[in-house]
Coordinates of C-alpha atoms and ligand atoms in Angstrom, one line a residue:
M278 CA 106.0 122.2 160.0
D279 CA 105.1 119.2 162.1
Y280 CA 101.4 119.0 161.3
K281 CA 100.9 116.0 163.5
A282 CA 102.1 117.9 166.6
Y283 CA 100.2 121.0 165.5
I284 CA 96.9 119.1 165.2
S285 CA 97.4 117.1 168.4
E286 CA 98.1 120.4 170.3
R287 CA 94.6 121.5 169.4
L288 CA 92.8 118.3 170.2
S289 CA 91.9 116.8 173.6
V290 CA 90.9 113.3 174.2
E291 CA 90.3 112.4 177.9
G292 CA 92.9 110.0 179.2
V293 CA 95.0 110.1 176.0
S294 CA 98.3 112.0 175.9
K295 CA 99.1 114.6 173.1
E296 CA 102.0 112.4 172.1
E297 CA 99.8 109.4 171.7
I298 CA 97.3 111.5 169.6
A299 CA 100.1 112.8 167.4
S300 CA 101.5 109.3 166.8
S301 CA 98.0 108.0 165.9
I302 CA 97.6 110.6 163.1
V303 CA 98.2 109.1 159.7
V304 CA 98.6 110.3 156.1
P305 CA 95.7 108.7 154.2
P306 CA 96.6 106.9 151.0
D307 CA 93.9 108.8 149.2
T308 CA 94.4 112.5 150.1
S309 CA 91.2 113.6 148.5
M310 CA 89.5 112.9 151.8
G311 CA 92.1 114.8 153.8
D312 CA 95.8 115.4 154.2
F313 CA 95.9 113.8 157.6
A314 CA 93.5 111.6 159.5
L315 CA 93.0 110.5 163.1
P316 CA 91.4 107.1 163.3
C317 CA 89.2 107.2 166.5
F318 CA 88.7 103.4 166.9
K319 CA 91.2 102.9 169.6
F320 CA 89.8 105.7 171.8
A321 CA 86.4 103.9 171.9
K322 CA 87.3 101.8 174.9
V323 CA 88.6 104.6 177.1
L324 CA 85.8 107.0 176.2
R325 CA 83.1 104.4 176.1
K326 CA 81.7 105.9 173.0
S327 CA 81.5 104.8 169.4
P328 CA 84.3 105.9 167.1
V329 CA 81.8 107.6 164.9
L330 CA 80.5 109.8 167.8
I331 CA 84.0 110.5 169.0
A332 CA 85.1 111.7 165.6
E333 CA 82.0 113.9 165.3
A334 CA 82.6 115.5 168.7
L335 CA 86.2 116.1 168.0
A336 CA 85.4 117.7 164.6
A337 CA 82.9 120.0 166.2
S338 CA 85.4 121.2 168.8
Y339 CA 88.4 121.5 166.5
P340 CA 89.5 125.1 165.9
A341 CA 90.2 125.5 162.2
D342 CA 92.8 128.2 161.3
E343 CA 95.1 129.3 158.6
V344 CA 97.2 126.1 159.0
I345 CA 94.5 123.5 159.2
E346 CA 91.5 124.7 157.3
K347 CA 89.0 122.0 158.0
A348 CA 88.4 119.0 160.3
V349 CA 85.7 116.6 159.1
A350 CA 84.4 113.4 160.7
V351 CA 83.8 110.5 158.4
N352 CA 83.0 107.0 159.7
G353 CA 85.1 107.1 162.8
Y354 CA 87.9 109.0 161.2
L355 CA 88.7 112.7 161.8
N356 CA 90.0 114.1 158.5
F357 CA 92.1 117.2 158.4
Q358 CA 92.6 119.5 155.5
V359 CA 95.8 121.5 155.4
S360 CA 95.4 125.1 154.3
R361 CA 96.6 125.1 150.7
K362 CA 97.8 128.6 150.9
G363 CA 99.3 128.1 154.3
L364 CA 101.3 125.1 153.2
A365 CA 102.5 127.0 150.0
K366 CA 103.6 129.9 152.1
E367 CA 105.3 127.9 154.7
T368 CA 107.1 125.6 152.2
L369 CA 108.3 128.3 149.9
D370 CA 109.4 130.6 152.7
R371 CA 111.4 127.7 154.2
I372 CA 113.0 126.7 150.9
Y373 CA 114.0 130.3 150.2
E374 CA 115.4 130.7 153.6
E375 CA 117.4 127.5 153.6
K376 CA 118.2 127.1 149.9
S377 CA 121.1 124.6 149.6
S378 CA 120.5 123.3 153.1
Y379 CA 116.7 122.8 152.5
G380 CA 116.0 119.3 153.8
S381 CA 118.9 119.3 156.3
S382 CA 118.5 119.0 160.0
D383 CA 120.4 119.1 163.2
M384 CA 118.9 115.8 164.5
G385 CA 122.3 114.1 164.3
V386 CA 124.4 116.7 166.1
G387 CA 126.7 115.1 168.5
K388 CA 126.4 111.6 167.0
T389 CA 128.9 109.9 164.8
V390 CA 128.1 107.4 162.0
C391 CA 130.9 105.3 160.7
I392 CA 130.3 104.2 157.1
D393 CA 132.6 101.4 155.8
Y394 CA 132.1 101.5 152.0
S395 CA 133.7 100.9 148.7
S396 CA 136.6 99.1 150.5
V397 CA 139.0 98.5 147.7
N398 CA 141.2 95.4 147.4
I399 CA 144.8 96.4 146.5
A400 CA 145.9 95.3 143.1
K401 CA 142.3 94.6 141.9
P402 CA 140.6 96.9 139.5
F403 CA 137.0 98.0 140.2
H404 CA 134.4 96.0 138.3
I405 CA 130.8 96.8 138.0
G406 CA 130.2 94.9 141.3
H407 CA 131.9 97.8 143.1
L408 CA 129.5 100.4 141.9
S409 CA 126.8 99.9 144.5
T410 CA 129.0 99.9 147.6
T411 CA 130.7 103.0 146.3
V412 CA 127.7 105.1 145.4
L413 CA 125.4 103.8 148.2
G414 CA 128.0 104.5 150.8
G415 CA 128.7 107.9 149.3
A416 CA 125.0 108.8 149.3
L417 CA 124.6 107.6 152.9
Y418 CA 127.7 109.7 153.8
R419 CA 126.1 112.8 152.4
I420 CA 122.7 112.1 153.8
F421 CA 123.9 111.5 157.3
S422 CA 126.1 114.6 157.1
F423 CA 123.1 116.6 155.9
L424 CA 121.2 115.5 158.9
G425 CA 123.8 116.9 161.3
F426 CA 125.6 113.6 162.0
K427 CA 129.3 113.4 161.9
A428 CA 129.9 110.9 159.2
V429 CA 133.2 109.0 159.0
G430 CA 133.8 107.4 155.6
I431 CA 136.1 104.4 156.0
N432 CA 137.7 102.6 153.1
H433 CA 138.6 99.3 154.7
L434 CA 141.3 98.4 152.3
G435 CA 141.9 94.8 151.4
D436 CA 145.6 95.2 151.8
Y437 CA 146.6 92.0 153.6
G438 CA 146.9 88.4 152.6
T439 CA 148.9 85.8 150.8
Q440 CA 147.9 87.1 147.4
F441 CA 150.5 89.9 147.8
G442 CA 153.2 87.3 148.1
K443 CA 151.9 85.7 144.8
L444 CA 151.8 89.1 143.1
I445 CA 155.5 89.8 144.0
S446 CA 156.5 86.4 142.8
A447 CA 154.6 86.9 139.5
Y448 CA 156.2 90.3 139.1
K449 CA 159.6 88.9 139.7
H450 CA 159.2 86.3 137.1
W451 CA 157.2 88.0 134.4
G452 CA 157.0 91.7 135.3
D453 CA 158.6 94.7 133.8
R454 CA 158.8 97.9 135.8
E455 CA 158.0 100.3 133.0
E456 CA 155.2 98.2 131.7
V457 CA 153.6 97.9 135.0
E458 CA 154.0 101.6 135.7
K459 CA 152.3 102.3 132.3
G460 CA 149.6 99.6 132.5
G461 CA 148.8 100.4 136.2
I462 CA 146.3 98.3 138.0
H463 CA 145.3 96.3 135.0
A464 CA 148.9 95.3 134.4
I465 CA 149.1 94.2 138.1
N466 CA 145.9 92.3 137.8
D467 CA 147.1 90.5 134.7
L468 CA 150.2 89.4 136.5
Y469 CA 148.1 88.0 139.4
V470 CA 145.7 86.2 137.0
R471 CA 148.7 84.7 135.3
F472 CA 150.1 83.5 138.6
T473 CA 146.8 81.7 139.4
K474 CA 147.0 79.9 136.1
E475 CA 150.6 79.2 135.6
A476 CA 152.4 79.2 139.0
T477 CA 154.5 76.1 139.7
E478 CA 155.0 74.5 143.1
E479 CA 158.2 76.4 143.4
M480 CA 156.5 79.7 142.7
E481 CA 153.8 78.9 145.3
A482 CA 156.5 78.3 147.9
E483 CA 158.3 81.5 146.8
A484 CA 155.0 83.4 147.1
R485 CA 154.6 82.2 150.7
E486 CA 158.1 83.4 151.4
Y487 CA 157.4 86.8 149.9
F488 CA 154.3 87.1 152.1
R489 CA 156.4 86.3 155.1
L490 CA 158.9 88.9 154.0
I491 CA 156.2 91.6 153.8
E492 CA 155.1 90.7 157.3
S493 CA 158.6 90.7 158.7
G494 CA 159.3 94.2 157.4
D495 CA 161.7 93.3 154.6
K496 CA 162.4 96.4 152.6
E497 CA 162.3 95.1 149.1
A498 CA 159.0 93.2 149.6
N499 CA 157.4 96.2 151.3
D500 CA 158.6 98.6 148.6
L501 CA 157.0 96.4 146.0
F502 CA 153.8 96.2 148.0
E503 CA 153.7 99.9 148.5
W504 CA 154.2 100.4 144.8
F505 CA 151.3 98.1 143.9
K506 CA 149.2 100.0 146.5
S507 CA 150.1 103.4 145.2
L508 CA 149.1 102.3 141.6
T509 CA 145.8 101.0 143.0
M510 CA 145.1 104.2 144.9
A511 CA 145.9 106.4 141.9
Y512 CA 143.5 104.4 139.8
V513 CA 140.6 104.4 142.3
Q514 CA 141.1 108.1 143.1
K515 CA 140.3 108.8 139.5
I516 CA 137.0 106.9 139.7
Y517 CA 136.2 108.5 143.1
G518 CA 136.8 111.9 141.6
R519 CA 134.3 111.3 138.9
L520 CA 131.7 109.9 141.3
H521 CA 132.4 112.6 143.9
I522 CA 133.4 110.1 146.6
T523 CA 135.6 110.9 149.6
F524 CA 136.9 109.1 152.7
D525 CA 138.1 110.1 156.1
S526 CA 140.1 107.0 156.7
Y527 CA 141.9 104.4 154.7
A528 CA 142.7 102.1 157.6
G529 CA 142.6 98.7 155.9
E530 CA 143.0 95.2 157.1
R531 CA 146.7 95.5 157.5
F532 CA 146.2 98.3 160.0
Y533 CA 144.5 95.9 162.4
I534 CA 147.2 93.2 162.4
D535 CA 148.7 94.5 165.6
K536 CA 145.3 95.3 167.1
M537 CA 143.9 91.8 167.1
Q538 CA 145.6 90.2 170.1
P539 CA 143.9 92.3 172.8
V540 CA 140.5 91.5 171.4
V541 CA 141.4 87.8 171.1
D542 CA 142.6 87.9 174.7
E543 CA 139.3 89.2 175.8
L544 CA 137.5 86.5 173.9
K545 CA 139.7 84.0 175.8
A546 CA 139.1 85.7 179.2
K547 CA 135.3 85.6 178.5
G548 CA 135.6 81.8 177.8
L549 CA 134.4 82.2 174.3
L550 CA 137.4 80.9 172.5
T551 CA 137.5 77.1 171.8
E552 CA 139.7 74.9 169.8
S553 CA 138.3 73.0 166.8
R554 CA 140.6 70.9 164.8
G555 CA 143.6 73.0 165.7
A556 CA 141.9 76.3 164.9
Q557 CA 140.8 78.9 167.4
V558 CA 137.1 79.5 167.0
V559 CA 134.0 80.9 168.7
D560 CA 131.3 78.3 168.7
L561 CA 128.1 79.7 167.2
E562 CA 126.2 76.5 166.8
P563 CA 123.6 77.5 169.4
Y564 CA 122.7 80.4 167.1
G565 CA 122.5 78.2 164.0
M566 CA 125.7 79.4 162.5
P567 CA 129.1 77.9 161.6
P568 CA 131.9 78.6 164.0
F569 CA 133.6 82.1 163.7
I570 CA 137.2 81.3 163.0
V571 CA 139.7 83.6 164.8
F572 CA 143.0 81.9 164.0
R573 CA 143.5 79.1 161.5
S574 CA 145.3 76.0 162.6
D575 CA 148.6 77.4 161.2
G576 CA 148.0 80.5 163.4
A577 CA 147.1 82.9 160.6
S578 CA 144.4 85.5 161.1
L579 CA 141.4 85.9 158.8
Y580 CA 139.3 88.6 157.2
A581 CA 136.9 88.0 160.1
T582 CA 139.6 88.4 162.7
R583 CA 140.6 91.8 161.2
D584 CA 137.0 92.9 161.1
L585 CA 136.6 92.0 164.8
A586 CA 139.6 94.1 165.7
A587 CA 138.3 96.9 163.4
A588 CA 134.9 97.1 165.1
F589 CA 136.6 97.5 168.5
Y590 CA 139.0 100.1 167.1
R591 CA 136.2 102.1 165.6
K592 CA 134.1 102.0 168.8
K593 CA 137.1 103.2 170.7
T594 CA 138.2 105.8 168.2
Y595 CA 134.9 107.3 167.1
D596 CA 132.5 106.2 169.8
F597 CA 129.9 105.8 167.0
Y598 CA 126.2 105.9 167.3
K599 CA 126.0 103.5 164.3
C600 CA 128.6 101.7 162.3
L601 CA 127.5 100.8 158.8
Y602 CA 129.0 98.2 156.6
V603 CA 128.0 98.8 153.0
V604 CA 128.8 95.3 151.6
A605 CA 127.1 92.9 149.2
Y606 CA 124.6 90.4 150.6
Q607 CA 127.0 87.6 149.8
Q608 CA 128.6 88.6 153.1
N609 CA 125.4 88.3 155.1
L610 CA 126.7 85.4 157.2
H611 CA 130.1 87.0 157.9
F612 CA 128.4 90.1 159.4
K613 CA 125.8 88.1 161.3
Q614 CA 128.6 86.0 162.9
L615 CA 130.7 89.1 163.6
F616 CA 127.9 91.0 165.3
K617 CA 126.9 87.9 167.3
V618 CA 130.5 87.4 168.6
I619 CA 130.6 91.0 169.7
E620 CA 127.2 90.7 171.4
L621 CA 128.4 87.5 173.1
M622 CA 131.4 89.5 174.4
G623 CA 128.8 91.6 176.2
E624 CA 129.4 94.8 174.2
P625 CA 126.2 96.8 174.3
W626 CA 127.1 98.5 171.1
A627 CA 126.8 95.3 169.1
K628 CA 123.3 96.4 168.4
D629 CA 124.7 99.6 166.6
L630 CA 126.5 97.6 164.0
V631 CA 124.5 97.5 160.7
H632 CA 125.2 95.5 157.6
V633 CA 123.8 97.6 154.8
A634 CA 123.5 94.8 152.3
Y635 CA 122.8 95.3 148.6
G636 CA 122.1 93.2 145.5
M637 CA 124.1 92.5 142.4
V638 CA 124.5 94.8 139.5
S639 CA 125.0 93.3 136.0
L640 CA 125.0 94.7 132.6
E641 CA 122.2 94.1 130.1
E642 CA 122.8 91.3 127.7
G643 CA 125.1 92.4 124.8
A644 CA 126.4 95.5 126.6
M645 CA 129.5 93.8 127.8
S646 CA 132.7 95.7 127.9
T647 CA 135.2 94.3 125.5
R648 CA 138.4 94.9 127.4
K649 CA 138.7 91.5 129.0
G650 CA 136.5 88.5 128.8
N651 CA 133.7 88.6 131.2
V652 CA 134.7 91.2 133.6
V653 CA 133.1 94.6 133.2
W654 CA 135.4 97.4 134.6
L655 CA 133.6 100.2 136.2
E656 CA 135.6 102.9 134.5
D657 CA 134.6 101.5 131.1
V658 CA 130.9 101.6 132.1
I659 CA 131.2 105.2 133.2
S660 CA 133.2 106.3 130.2
R661 CA 130.8 104.6 127.8
C662 CA 127.8 106.2 129.5
V663 CA 129.4 109.6 129.3
E664 CA 130.1 109.1 125.6
K665 CA 126.6 108.0 124.9
A666 CA 125.3 111.0 126.9
L667 CA 127.5 113.3 124.8
A668 CA 126.0 111.8 121.6
I669 CA 122.5 112.3 122.8
I670 CA 123.1 115.9 124.0
S671 CA 124.9 116.9 120.8
E672 CA 121.9 115.7 118.8
K673 CA 119.3 117.3 120.9
N674 CA 121.0 120.6 121.4
P675 CA 123.8 121.1 119.0
E676 CA 124.3 124.7 120.1
L677 CA 124.9 123.8 123.7
E678 CA 128.1 125.2 125.3
N679 CA 130.3 123.0 127.5
K680 CA 128.9 119.8 126.0
Q681 CA 131.6 117.7 127.5
A682 CA 131.0 119.0 131.0
V683 CA 127.3 118.5 130.7
A684 CA 127.8 115.0 129.3
E685 CA 130.0 114.1 132.3
K686 CA 127.2 115.2 134.7
V687 CA 124.6 113.3 132.7
G688 CA 126.5 110.2 132.0
V689 CA 128.0 109.8 135.5
G690 CA 124.6 110.7 137.0
A691 CA 123.0 107.9 134.9
V692 CA 125.4 105.3 136.3
V693 CA 125.0 106.5 139.9
F694 CA 121.2 106.8 139.6
G695 CA 121.0 103.4 138.0
A696 CA 122.5 101.9 141.1
L697 CA 120.4 104.0 143.5
Y698 CA 116.9 104.0 142.1
N699 CA 115.8 100.6 143.3
S700 CA 115.6 99.3 146.8
K701 CA 119.2 98.4 147.5
I702 CA 118.7 94.7 148.1
K703 CA 117.3 94.1 144.6
D704 CA 119.5 92.8 141.9
I705 CA 119.9 95.3 139.1
V706 CA 120.4 95.0 135.4
F707 CA 122.0 98.1 134.1
S708 CA 121.0 99.3 130.6
Y709 CA 122.6 102.3 129.0
D710 CA 119.5 103.1 127.0
K711 CA 117.2 103.0 129.9
A712 CA 119.5 105.0 132.1
L713 CA 119.8 107.7 129.5
N714 CA 116.1 107.9 128.6
F715 CA 115.0 111.5 128.9
D716 CA 111.5 110.5 129.6
G717 CA 112.1 107.6 131.9
E718 CA 112.5 107.3 135.7
T719 CA 116.0 108.5 135.4
S720 CA 118.5 111.1 136.6
V721 CA 118.6 112.7 133.2
Y722 CA 114.8 113.2 133.3
V723 CA 115.3 115.0 136.6
Q724 CA 118.3 117.0 135.3
Y725 CA 116.4 117.9 132.2
T726 CA 113.5 119.1 134.4
C727 CA 115.9 121.3 136.3
A728 CA 117.3 122.7 133.0
R729 CA 113.8 123.5 131.9
A730 CA 113.1 125.3 135.2
N731 CA 116.3 127.2 134.9
S732 CA 115.5 128.4 131.4
V733 CA 112.1 129.7 132.5
L734 CA 113.7 131.6 135.4
E735 CA 116.3 133.0 133.1
K736 CA 113.7 134.3 130.7
A737 CA 111.8 135.9 133.6
R738 CA 115.0 137.5 134.9
A739 CA 115.8 138.8 131.5
A740 CA 112.4 140.4 131.4
G741 CA 113.0 142.1 134.7
I742 CA 110.3 140.2 136.5
S743 CA 110.6 139.7 140.3
W744 CA 108.9 137.0 142.2
E745 CA 110.1 137.6 145.7
G746 CA 107.7 136.5 148.4
A747 CA 104.9 135.7 146.0
V748 CA 102.3 133.3 147.4
M749 CA 98.6 132.6 146.7
Q750 CA 95.9 130.0 146.9
P751 CA 97.3 127.2 144.7
C752 CA 95.4 125.3 142.1
A753 CA 95.4 121.5 142.1
Q754 CA 98.6 121.1 140.1
E755 CA 100.4 123.8 142.1
F756 CA 99.2 122.2 145.3
E757 CA 100.5 118.7 144.3
L758 CA 103.9 120.3 143.6
V759 CA 103.9 122.3 146.9
K760 CA 103.0 119.2 148.8
A761 CA 105.9 117.2 147.2
L762 CA 108.3 120.0 147.9
S763 CA 107.2 120.1 151.6
E764 CA 107.9 116.4 151.9
F765 CA 111.6 116.6 151.1
P766 CA 112.9 117.0 154.6
E767 CA 110.9 113.9 155.8
T768 CA 112.1 112.0 152.8
V769 CA 115.7 112.6 153.7
K770 CA 115.1 111.4 157.2
A771 CA 113.3 108.3 156.0
A772 CA 116.2 107.6 153.6
A773 CA 118.7 107.8 156.5
S774 CA 116.7 105.6 158.9
A775 CA 116.2 102.9 156.3
Y776 CA 119.7 103.3 154.8
E777 CA 117.8 103.6 151.6
P778 CA 119.0 106.4 149.2
S779 CA 116.5 105.1 146.7
L780 CA 113.8 106.9 148.6
I781 CA 115.5 110.2 147.6
A782 CA 116.0 109.0 144.0
R783 CA 112.3 108.1 143.7
Y784 CA 111.3 111.3 145.4
A785 CA 113.3 113.3 142.8
V786 CA 111.6 111.5 139.9
S787 CA 108.1 111.9 141.3
T788 CA 108.6 115.6 142.2
A789 CA 110.0 116.2 138.7
Q790 CA 106.9 114.5 137.3
K791 CA 104.7 116.8 139.3
F792 CA 106.6 119.8 138.2
N793 CA 106.2 118.8 134.6
K794 CA 102.5 118.4 135.0
F795 CA 102.4 121.8 136.5
Y796 CA 104.6 123.2 133.7
I797 CA 102.4 121.8 131.0
D798 CA 99.0 122.6 132.6
C799 CA 99.7 126.0 134.1
K800 CA 101.2 128.8 132.0
I801 CA 104.1 130.4 133.8
M802 CA 105.3 133.3 131.8
G803 CA 102.0 133.5 130.0
A804 CA 100.0 133.6 133.3
D805 CA 96.9 135.7 133.5
S806 CA 98.2 138.1 136.1
D807 CA 101.5 139.3 137.5
M808 CA 100.7 137.8 140.8
V809 CA 100.0 134.3 139.4
R810 CA 103.1 134.6 137.2
A811 CA 105.2 135.5 140.3
F812 CA 103.8 132.7 142.3
R813 CA 104.5 130.2 139.6
L814 CA 108.1 131.5 139.1
R815 CA 108.7 131.1 142.8
L816 CA 107.4 127.6 142.7
T817 CA 109.6 126.9 139.8
E818 CA 112.7 128.2 141.6
A819 CA 111.8 126.3 144.7
T820 CA 111.5 123.1 142.7
L821 CA 114.9 123.7 141.1
L822 CA 116.5 124.2 144.6
T823 CA 114.8 121.1 146.0
L824 CA 115.7 118.8 143.1
T825 CA 119.3 120.1 143.1
N826 CA 119.5 119.2 146.8
A827 CA 118.0 115.8 146.2
L828 CA 120.4 114.9 143.3
G829 CA 123.3 116.4 145.2
L830 CA 122.7 114.0 148.1
L831 CA 123.0 111.2 145.6
G832 CA 126.2 112.6 144.2
I833 CA 124.7 113.8 141.0
G834 CA 125.3 117.3 139.6
V835 CA 122.7 119.5 137.8
P836 CA 123.8 121.2 134.6
E837 CA 122.3 124.7 134.1
K838 CA 121.5 124.0 130.5
M839 CA 121.0 120.9 128.6
Ligands
LIG236 N1 137.4 94.3 150.6 C1 136.2 93.5 150.9 C2 135.7 92.8 149.7 O1 136.0 93.2 148.6 C3 135.1 94.3 151.5 C4 135.4 94.9 152.9 C5 134.2 95.4 153.5 N2 134.4 95.9 154.8 C6 134.6 95.2 155.9 N3 134.9 95.8 157.0 N4 134.6 93.9 155.9 O2 134.9 91.8 149.9

C-alpha cells in the first residue's frame, strides 16, 4: 500500500497539490510518535497561518479509517498512525498472494539494464578480488529482473592483448599438453608468471610475433588461444555454478576489435581526436583529466578503445535504460574518462552509463590460502568456508540429513553475504569465523532463523493446525515484524536505485532479528487461543517467505533444516 498517496488523497491544503503533499510526508525516525508525519512548516507562507495551527486544523478534518487510525497534531507536525491490524492484514494477504514474487514489481517493464560484471581475464584464475564484482553484479542482475527490468548480464572477457602472445611463447618453451590439460588455469597462470620472470629478449620478440599471428588469423596460434580460453571458461563456470551466477553475453574485448573504427571515425568527424606525441587522443584537460588514449603511437588500440566501442555496441544492440559497470574503484578514472568522451560526442545516453564501483576485499590476517604465495584464490576461500560450515553444522546437529548440501548453502552464502553486507564502496576484511557466526549479522543467522520458522510450521502442520487467513490486532513485537515485512518491496526498489544490494542484506538481518524477538517473547504453538496461534503461524510463514526472497536476490539459498 502506498500510504503517502493514501494520506494525501484525504488531505487538502489550499494551493498545494496532492503530489506535493505526498512527497512532503516523511517516516519519522522515532515511530512512537507516528508511522508517518507531515511537517506543516512549508505551508505557512501560502496559508498565512502558523504551522501549529495548520497541523491542528488538518488533524481535525482528517477522516480516520481502518487504514490510518489516527491523525494527531504535534508542534507543527501532523502525525499519522497506521492501523496495526490493517497493516497486518494487508501485508500478510499480499505476501500469501505473491509468495516467491513478493517484493517484485513491474516498474521496469520495457526497460533494459545492461550489467557488465565479473568480466574474467582469460588465463587468469579468480582471486579474492573477483568476489565483489561477481556477487554484486549477480545480485543487481536478480534485483533488476525482480523489478521487471530486462537485465542483460555481460561478461566483458579480457581476451585480447599481447599477454596471449607471451603465453603461447611460454607454453612452446616450457609447456606440456597433458600437464596443462590436467592443471587447467593454474598451470596456464604458472606458465605466464614464469614468462614474466624468465623470458629472454628473444622470447619477448617471439611473443610479439605470436600475438601478431593470433590477430592475423593463424590457425595454430588461434587454436592455442582457444584452448586457453576453454580451460579458463571451464574453470570459471564451476565457480559461477556454486555462486548461482549466469550471463547473457560473453562478448569480450576481442569482439570489439572490428567495431572500433566507426566510433573512432566519429570522434574524428566531431573534431575530438588530436595527436599527442604520435598517439591519437581525446584531450580531457579542460575537465581536469589526463588524455583518453584511443590509439598508441604504434597504432595499437587500448582497453579504453575497446570499452568505447563496447558502449556504442551495447546502446545499439540493447537500447539500454542504464548500462552498469561493476568494476573496482581502481578504475574510477577510466570510467570517468570514458563517459566524458561519450558525452563530448554528443550522445545523450552518456548519462545512463554508471560505474558501480566497489572496495577491496582481503582476508583476515593469518587466514591466507596456502596454495601460492600471497594470492588467495576464490575457489579456495569458498571451499574452505564450506568445509568450516560442515564442521559447525555436524557439531550442532549431528542427526541432520544432507549435511553436505546444507553446508554448501551455508558456506557459499557466508562468502557471498560477506561481500554484500557492507556498503559496496567500503573495503572489506573477510573473516571465516565472523562470516559463520550463528549469532552475528550473517547469512547463517538469517538461514538459521528460516530453519527455525520452518520447524515451527512443520510442527503445526503435523498437529493438523491451519492458519489460513488468520489476522488480528498485533501486539508490539508482532507489529514490529509486520512492519518490517511490509517494507520489503520498498527495500528492493531502494537497493536497485542505489545499486546497493547491501540494503537487502541488512534488511534480512534486521527482519530476522525482529522475528527472533517475536519468537522468544510470543508463544507460537503455546499461544493462549487458536486464533492467536493461527495469526502467529501465519506471521511465521510470511517471514520465511520474505527472508527466502531476500536471500534469493543475493544468490543465497535457504536450507529447510539446519
Ligand atoms: N577484465 C577487466 C579487469 O579485470 C574488467 C573489465 C570490466 N569491464 C569493462 N567493460 N571494462 O580489470
